Tab-separated table of C-alpha atoms (C1' of nucleotides) in Angstrom:
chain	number	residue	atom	x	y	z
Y	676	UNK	CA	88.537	209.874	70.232
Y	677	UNK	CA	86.082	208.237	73.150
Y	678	UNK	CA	82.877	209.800	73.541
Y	679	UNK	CA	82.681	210.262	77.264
Y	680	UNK	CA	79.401	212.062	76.495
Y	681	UNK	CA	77.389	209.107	77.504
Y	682	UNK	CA	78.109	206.824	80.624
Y	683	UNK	CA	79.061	203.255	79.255
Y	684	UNK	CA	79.725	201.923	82.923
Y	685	UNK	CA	77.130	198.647	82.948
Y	686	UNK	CA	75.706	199.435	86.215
Y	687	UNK	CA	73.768	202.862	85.328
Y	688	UNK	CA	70.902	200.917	84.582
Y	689	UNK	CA	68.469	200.794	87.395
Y	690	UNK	CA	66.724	197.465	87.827
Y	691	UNK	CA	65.148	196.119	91.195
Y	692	UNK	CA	67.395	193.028	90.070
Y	693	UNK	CA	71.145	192.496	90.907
Y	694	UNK	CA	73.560	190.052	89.232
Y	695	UNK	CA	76.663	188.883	90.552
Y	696	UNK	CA	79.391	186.941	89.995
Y	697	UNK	CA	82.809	185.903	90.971
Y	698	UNK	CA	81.144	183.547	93.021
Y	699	UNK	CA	82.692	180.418	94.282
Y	700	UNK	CA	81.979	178.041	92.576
Y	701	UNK	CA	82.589	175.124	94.953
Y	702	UNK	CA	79.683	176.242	96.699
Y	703	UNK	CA	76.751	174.015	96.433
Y	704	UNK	CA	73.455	175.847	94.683
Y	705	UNK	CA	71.292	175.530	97.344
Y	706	UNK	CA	73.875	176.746	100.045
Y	707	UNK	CA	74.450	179.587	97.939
Y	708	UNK	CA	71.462	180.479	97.242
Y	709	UNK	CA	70.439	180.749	101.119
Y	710	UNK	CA	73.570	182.728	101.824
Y	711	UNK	CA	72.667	185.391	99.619
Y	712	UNK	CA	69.100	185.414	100.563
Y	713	UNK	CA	70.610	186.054	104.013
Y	714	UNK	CA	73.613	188.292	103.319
Y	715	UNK	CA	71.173	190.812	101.252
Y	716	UNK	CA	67.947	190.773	102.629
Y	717	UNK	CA	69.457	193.460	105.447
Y	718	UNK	CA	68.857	195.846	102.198
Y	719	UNK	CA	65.101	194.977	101.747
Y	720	UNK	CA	62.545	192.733	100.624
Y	721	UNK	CA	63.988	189.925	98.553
Y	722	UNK	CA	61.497	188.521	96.009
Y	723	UNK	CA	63.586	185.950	94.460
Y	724	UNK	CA	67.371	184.360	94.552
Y	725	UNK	CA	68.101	182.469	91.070
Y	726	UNK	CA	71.259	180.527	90.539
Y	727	UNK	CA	72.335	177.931	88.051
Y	728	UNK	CA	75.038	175.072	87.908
Y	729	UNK	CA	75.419	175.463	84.251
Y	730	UNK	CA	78.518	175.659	82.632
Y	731	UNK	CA	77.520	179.221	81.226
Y	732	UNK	CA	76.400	180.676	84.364
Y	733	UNK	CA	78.114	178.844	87.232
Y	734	UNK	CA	79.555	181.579	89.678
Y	735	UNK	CA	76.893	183.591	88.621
Y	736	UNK	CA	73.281	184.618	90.626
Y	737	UNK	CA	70.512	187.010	90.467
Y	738	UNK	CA	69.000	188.440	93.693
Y	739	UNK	CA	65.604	190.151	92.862
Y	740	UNK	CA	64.423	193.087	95.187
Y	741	UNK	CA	60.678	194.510	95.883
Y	742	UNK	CA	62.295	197.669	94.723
Y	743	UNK	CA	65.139	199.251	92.389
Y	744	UNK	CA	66.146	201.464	95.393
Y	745	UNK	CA	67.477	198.215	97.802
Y	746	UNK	CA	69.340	196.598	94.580
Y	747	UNK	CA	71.146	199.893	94.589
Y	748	UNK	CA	72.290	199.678	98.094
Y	749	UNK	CA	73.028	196.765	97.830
Y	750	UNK	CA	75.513	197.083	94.745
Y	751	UNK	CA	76.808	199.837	96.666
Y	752	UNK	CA	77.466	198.320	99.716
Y	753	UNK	CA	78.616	194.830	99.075
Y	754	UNK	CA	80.577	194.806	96.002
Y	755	UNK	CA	83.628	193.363	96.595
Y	756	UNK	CA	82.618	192.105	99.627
Y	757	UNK	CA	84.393	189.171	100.111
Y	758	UNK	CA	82.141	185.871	100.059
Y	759	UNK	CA	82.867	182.417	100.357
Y	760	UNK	CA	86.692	183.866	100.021
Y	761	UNK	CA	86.000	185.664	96.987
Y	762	UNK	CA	84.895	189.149	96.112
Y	763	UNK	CA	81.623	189.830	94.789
Y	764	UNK	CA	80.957	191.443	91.467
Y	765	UNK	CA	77.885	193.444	91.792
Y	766	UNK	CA	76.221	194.730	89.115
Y	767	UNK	CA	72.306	196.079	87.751
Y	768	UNK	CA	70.927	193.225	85.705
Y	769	UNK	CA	70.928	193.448	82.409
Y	770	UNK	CA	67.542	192.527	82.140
Y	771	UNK	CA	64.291	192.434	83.790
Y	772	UNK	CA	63.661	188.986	86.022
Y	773	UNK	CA	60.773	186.673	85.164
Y	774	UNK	CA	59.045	187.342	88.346
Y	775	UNK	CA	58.619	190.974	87.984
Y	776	UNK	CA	57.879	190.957	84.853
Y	777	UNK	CA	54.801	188.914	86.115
Y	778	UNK	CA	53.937	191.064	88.500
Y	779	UNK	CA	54.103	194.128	85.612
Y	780	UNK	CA	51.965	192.282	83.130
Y	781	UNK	CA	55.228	193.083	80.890
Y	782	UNK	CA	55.851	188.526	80.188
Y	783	UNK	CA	56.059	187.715	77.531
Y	784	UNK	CA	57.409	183.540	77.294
Y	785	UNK	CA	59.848	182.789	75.367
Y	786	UNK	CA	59.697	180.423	72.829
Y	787	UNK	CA	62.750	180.597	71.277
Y	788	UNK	CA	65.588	179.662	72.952
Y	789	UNK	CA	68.440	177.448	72.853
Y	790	UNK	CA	66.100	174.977	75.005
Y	791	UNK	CA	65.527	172.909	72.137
Y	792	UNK	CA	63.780	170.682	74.618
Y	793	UNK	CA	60.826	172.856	74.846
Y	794	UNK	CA	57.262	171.279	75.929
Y	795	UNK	CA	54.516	173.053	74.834
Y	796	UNK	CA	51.985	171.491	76.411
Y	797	UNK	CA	53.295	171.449	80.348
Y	798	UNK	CA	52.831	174.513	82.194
Y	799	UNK	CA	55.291	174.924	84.888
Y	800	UNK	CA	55.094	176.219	88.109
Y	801	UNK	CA	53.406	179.462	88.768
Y	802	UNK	CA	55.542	182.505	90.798
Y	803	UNK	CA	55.699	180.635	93.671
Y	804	UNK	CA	59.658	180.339	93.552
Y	805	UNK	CA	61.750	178.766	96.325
Y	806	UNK	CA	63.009	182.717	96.859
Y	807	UNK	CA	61.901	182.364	100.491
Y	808	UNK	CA	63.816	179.441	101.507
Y	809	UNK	CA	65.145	181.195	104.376
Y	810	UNK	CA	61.451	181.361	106.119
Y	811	UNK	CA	60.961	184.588	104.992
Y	812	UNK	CA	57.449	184.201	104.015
Y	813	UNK	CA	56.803	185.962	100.277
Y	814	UNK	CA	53.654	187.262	101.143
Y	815	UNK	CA	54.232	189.529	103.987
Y	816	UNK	CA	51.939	192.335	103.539
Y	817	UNK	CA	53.725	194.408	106.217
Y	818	UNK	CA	57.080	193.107	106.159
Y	819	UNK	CA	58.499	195.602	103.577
Y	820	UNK	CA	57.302	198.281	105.216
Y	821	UNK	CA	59.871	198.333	107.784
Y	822	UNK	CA	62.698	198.033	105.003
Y	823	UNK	CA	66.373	198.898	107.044
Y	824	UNK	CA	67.406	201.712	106.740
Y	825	UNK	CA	70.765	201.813	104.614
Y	826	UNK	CA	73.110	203.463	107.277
Y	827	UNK	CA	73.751	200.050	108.233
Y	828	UNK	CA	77.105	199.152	106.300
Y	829	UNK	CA	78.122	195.769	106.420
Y	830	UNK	CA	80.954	196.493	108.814
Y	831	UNK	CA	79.267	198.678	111.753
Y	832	UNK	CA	82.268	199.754	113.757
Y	833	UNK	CA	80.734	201.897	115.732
Y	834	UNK	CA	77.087	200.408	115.869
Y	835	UNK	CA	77.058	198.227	119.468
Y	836	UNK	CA	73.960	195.958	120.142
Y	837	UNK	CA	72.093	196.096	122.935
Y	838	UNK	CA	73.773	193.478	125.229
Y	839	UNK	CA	75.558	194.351	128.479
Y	840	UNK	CA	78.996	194.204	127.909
Y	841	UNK	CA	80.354	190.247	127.287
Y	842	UNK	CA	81.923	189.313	130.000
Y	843	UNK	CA	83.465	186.593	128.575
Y	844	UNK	CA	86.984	186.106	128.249
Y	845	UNK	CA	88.993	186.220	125.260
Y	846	UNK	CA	89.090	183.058	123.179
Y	847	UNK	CA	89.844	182.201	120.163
Y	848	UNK	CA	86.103	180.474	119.766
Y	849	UNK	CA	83.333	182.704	119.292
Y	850	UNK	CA	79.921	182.786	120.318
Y	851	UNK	CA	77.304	183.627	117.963
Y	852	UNK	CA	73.571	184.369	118.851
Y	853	UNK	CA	70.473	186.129	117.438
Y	854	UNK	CA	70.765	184.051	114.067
Y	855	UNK	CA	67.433	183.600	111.982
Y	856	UNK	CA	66.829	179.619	113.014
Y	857	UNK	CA	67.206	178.465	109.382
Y	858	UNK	CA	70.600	180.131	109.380
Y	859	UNK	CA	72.823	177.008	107.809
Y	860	UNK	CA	76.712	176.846	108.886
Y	861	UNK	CA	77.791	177.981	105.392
Y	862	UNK	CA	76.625	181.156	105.958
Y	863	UNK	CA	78.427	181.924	108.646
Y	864	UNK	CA	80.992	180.525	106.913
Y	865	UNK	CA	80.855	182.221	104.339
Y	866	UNK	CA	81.277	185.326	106.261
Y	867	UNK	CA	83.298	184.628	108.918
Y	868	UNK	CA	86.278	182.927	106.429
Y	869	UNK	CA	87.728	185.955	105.001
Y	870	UNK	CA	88.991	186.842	108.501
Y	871	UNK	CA	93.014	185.222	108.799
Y	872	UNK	CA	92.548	181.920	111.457
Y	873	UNK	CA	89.264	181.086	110.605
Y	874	UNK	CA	89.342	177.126	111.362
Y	875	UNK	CA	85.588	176.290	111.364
Y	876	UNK	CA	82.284	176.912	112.116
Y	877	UNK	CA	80.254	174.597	114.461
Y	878	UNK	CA	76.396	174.505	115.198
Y	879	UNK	CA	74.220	172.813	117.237
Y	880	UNK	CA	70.766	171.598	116.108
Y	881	UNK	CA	69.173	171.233	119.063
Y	882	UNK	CA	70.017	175.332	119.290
Y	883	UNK	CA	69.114	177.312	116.743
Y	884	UNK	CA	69.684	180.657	116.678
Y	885	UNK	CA	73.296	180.155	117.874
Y	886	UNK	CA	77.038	179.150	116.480
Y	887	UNK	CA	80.375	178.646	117.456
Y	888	UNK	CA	83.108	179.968	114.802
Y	889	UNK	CA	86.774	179.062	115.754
Y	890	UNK	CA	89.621	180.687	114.726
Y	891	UNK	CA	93.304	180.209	115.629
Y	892	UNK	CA	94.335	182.115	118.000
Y	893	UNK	CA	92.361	184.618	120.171
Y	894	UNK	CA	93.788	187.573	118.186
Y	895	UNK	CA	92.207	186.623	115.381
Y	896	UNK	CA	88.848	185.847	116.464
Y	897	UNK	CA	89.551	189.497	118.072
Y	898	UNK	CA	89.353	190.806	114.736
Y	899	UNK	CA	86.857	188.759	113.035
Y	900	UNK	CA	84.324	189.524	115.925
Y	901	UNK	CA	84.936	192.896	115.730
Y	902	UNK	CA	84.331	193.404	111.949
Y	903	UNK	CA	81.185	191.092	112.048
Y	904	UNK	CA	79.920	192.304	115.301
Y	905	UNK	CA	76.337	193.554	114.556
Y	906	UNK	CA	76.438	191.719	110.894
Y	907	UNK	CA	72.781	191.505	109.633
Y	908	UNK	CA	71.818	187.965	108.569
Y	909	UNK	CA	68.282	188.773	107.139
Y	910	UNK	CA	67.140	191.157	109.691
Y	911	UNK	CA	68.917	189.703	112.849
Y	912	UNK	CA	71.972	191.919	113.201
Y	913	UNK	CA	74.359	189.213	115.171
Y	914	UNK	CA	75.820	189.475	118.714
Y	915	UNK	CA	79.182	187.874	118.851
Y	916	UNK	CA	81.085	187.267	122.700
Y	917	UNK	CA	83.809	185.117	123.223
Y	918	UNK	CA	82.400	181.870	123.938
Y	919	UNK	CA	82.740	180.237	127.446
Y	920	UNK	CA	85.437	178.169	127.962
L	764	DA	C1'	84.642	185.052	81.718
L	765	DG	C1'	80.171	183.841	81.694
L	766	DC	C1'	73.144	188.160	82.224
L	767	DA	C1'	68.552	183.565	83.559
L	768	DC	C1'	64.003	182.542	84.646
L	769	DA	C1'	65.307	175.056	84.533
DNA sequence: AGCACA
């Protein structure tokens, strides 16, 4: 008979580290590595985003937290959250991350592994990673103390920003504002696709902070705004209006 | 499907 004495789901294990996967795969590294860094840094600090192209762990990432407890939420509230048109698989990783280990005193460098291309005499780069790629500077001596606070879910029905009411129209084109300026179009791509009628997303350099995502028909961008509205992209929940036409 | 640290 099973033994259902001990828990064999994978994701008891508490780790400040999340892996996912059932990524797309289409999606190009850096791209997706900036969309996650923006998708789950409304959960806390994020020390590090690690992806690889690699046959073996294509569709795969690893988004390391300042702390166990924001991995957690973050397992919790965006598995199967659909991304880039595909649900994510959230889980604990297995295993502690690199960077943490650093910053435990716990590394140990591994020498044997199937890296047969292994140069003993070049030291590599120290734990400055490219994990803050979105401008979110590593170092922030303050900036984790005002970690959100998890009642945000990723779909905020009820949560309204402060704006006065848009007085704007329907239309099936959106308006997007209060983005982080490094946010990238894939991002909002990425989040805005899963709605039906998405068409495309367009931005305009000389304006950060701000986006235009069409959709169809007006209907549809009714529903997409709605579901986003308030969507955290790092710590800039966004404010979506109909755009002007 | 696939748990790494290039």
């Amino acid at each position: 008979m099973e033994m259902q004495e001990a828990n064999q789901r994978p994701e008891v294990t508490p780790n400040q580290t999340i892996y996912i996967n059932n990524l797309n795969e289409k999606v190009k590294l850096d791209e997706l590595k900036k969309s996650l860094n923006a998708v789950f840094s409304q959960f806390g600090k994020i020390v590090e985003v690690q992806a690889f192209k690699t046959l073996k762990h294509k569709g795969q990432a690893w988004v390391v937290f300042e702390n166990a407890d924001s991995a957690s939420s973050a397992i919790s509230k965006m598995n199967e959250f659909p991304f880039y048109d595909k649900p994510m698989r959230i889980q604990f990783a297995k295993t502690k991350s690199d960077v943490v280990a650093k910053a435990d005193g716990t590394f140990v460098p591994r020498e044997k592994r199937k890296r047969h291309e292994e140069k003993g005499g070049k030291k590599k780069k120290e734990q400055h990673h490219d994990a803050t790629q979105m401008g979110m500077p590593s170092g922030y001596p303050g900036l984790y103390g005002a970690a959100p606070p998890l009642s945000q879910v990723p779909y905020p029905g009820g949560a309204k920003p402060m704006l006065p009411e848009a007085p704007a129209p329907p239309n099936s084109i959106l308006f997007v504002q209060n983005l982080p300026h490094e946010t990238a179009p894939m991002i909002l791509q990425a989040l805005f696709s899963q709605y039906p009628g998405f068409k495309e997303v367009r931005m305009v350099e000389a304006k950060p902070g701000i986006a235009f995502v069409e959709f169809a028909d007006e209907m549809q961008s009714t529903v997409a705004m709605h579901a986003l509205q308030g969507f955290r992209i790092q710590q800039n929940p966004m404010l979506i209006t109909y755009a002007k036409k």
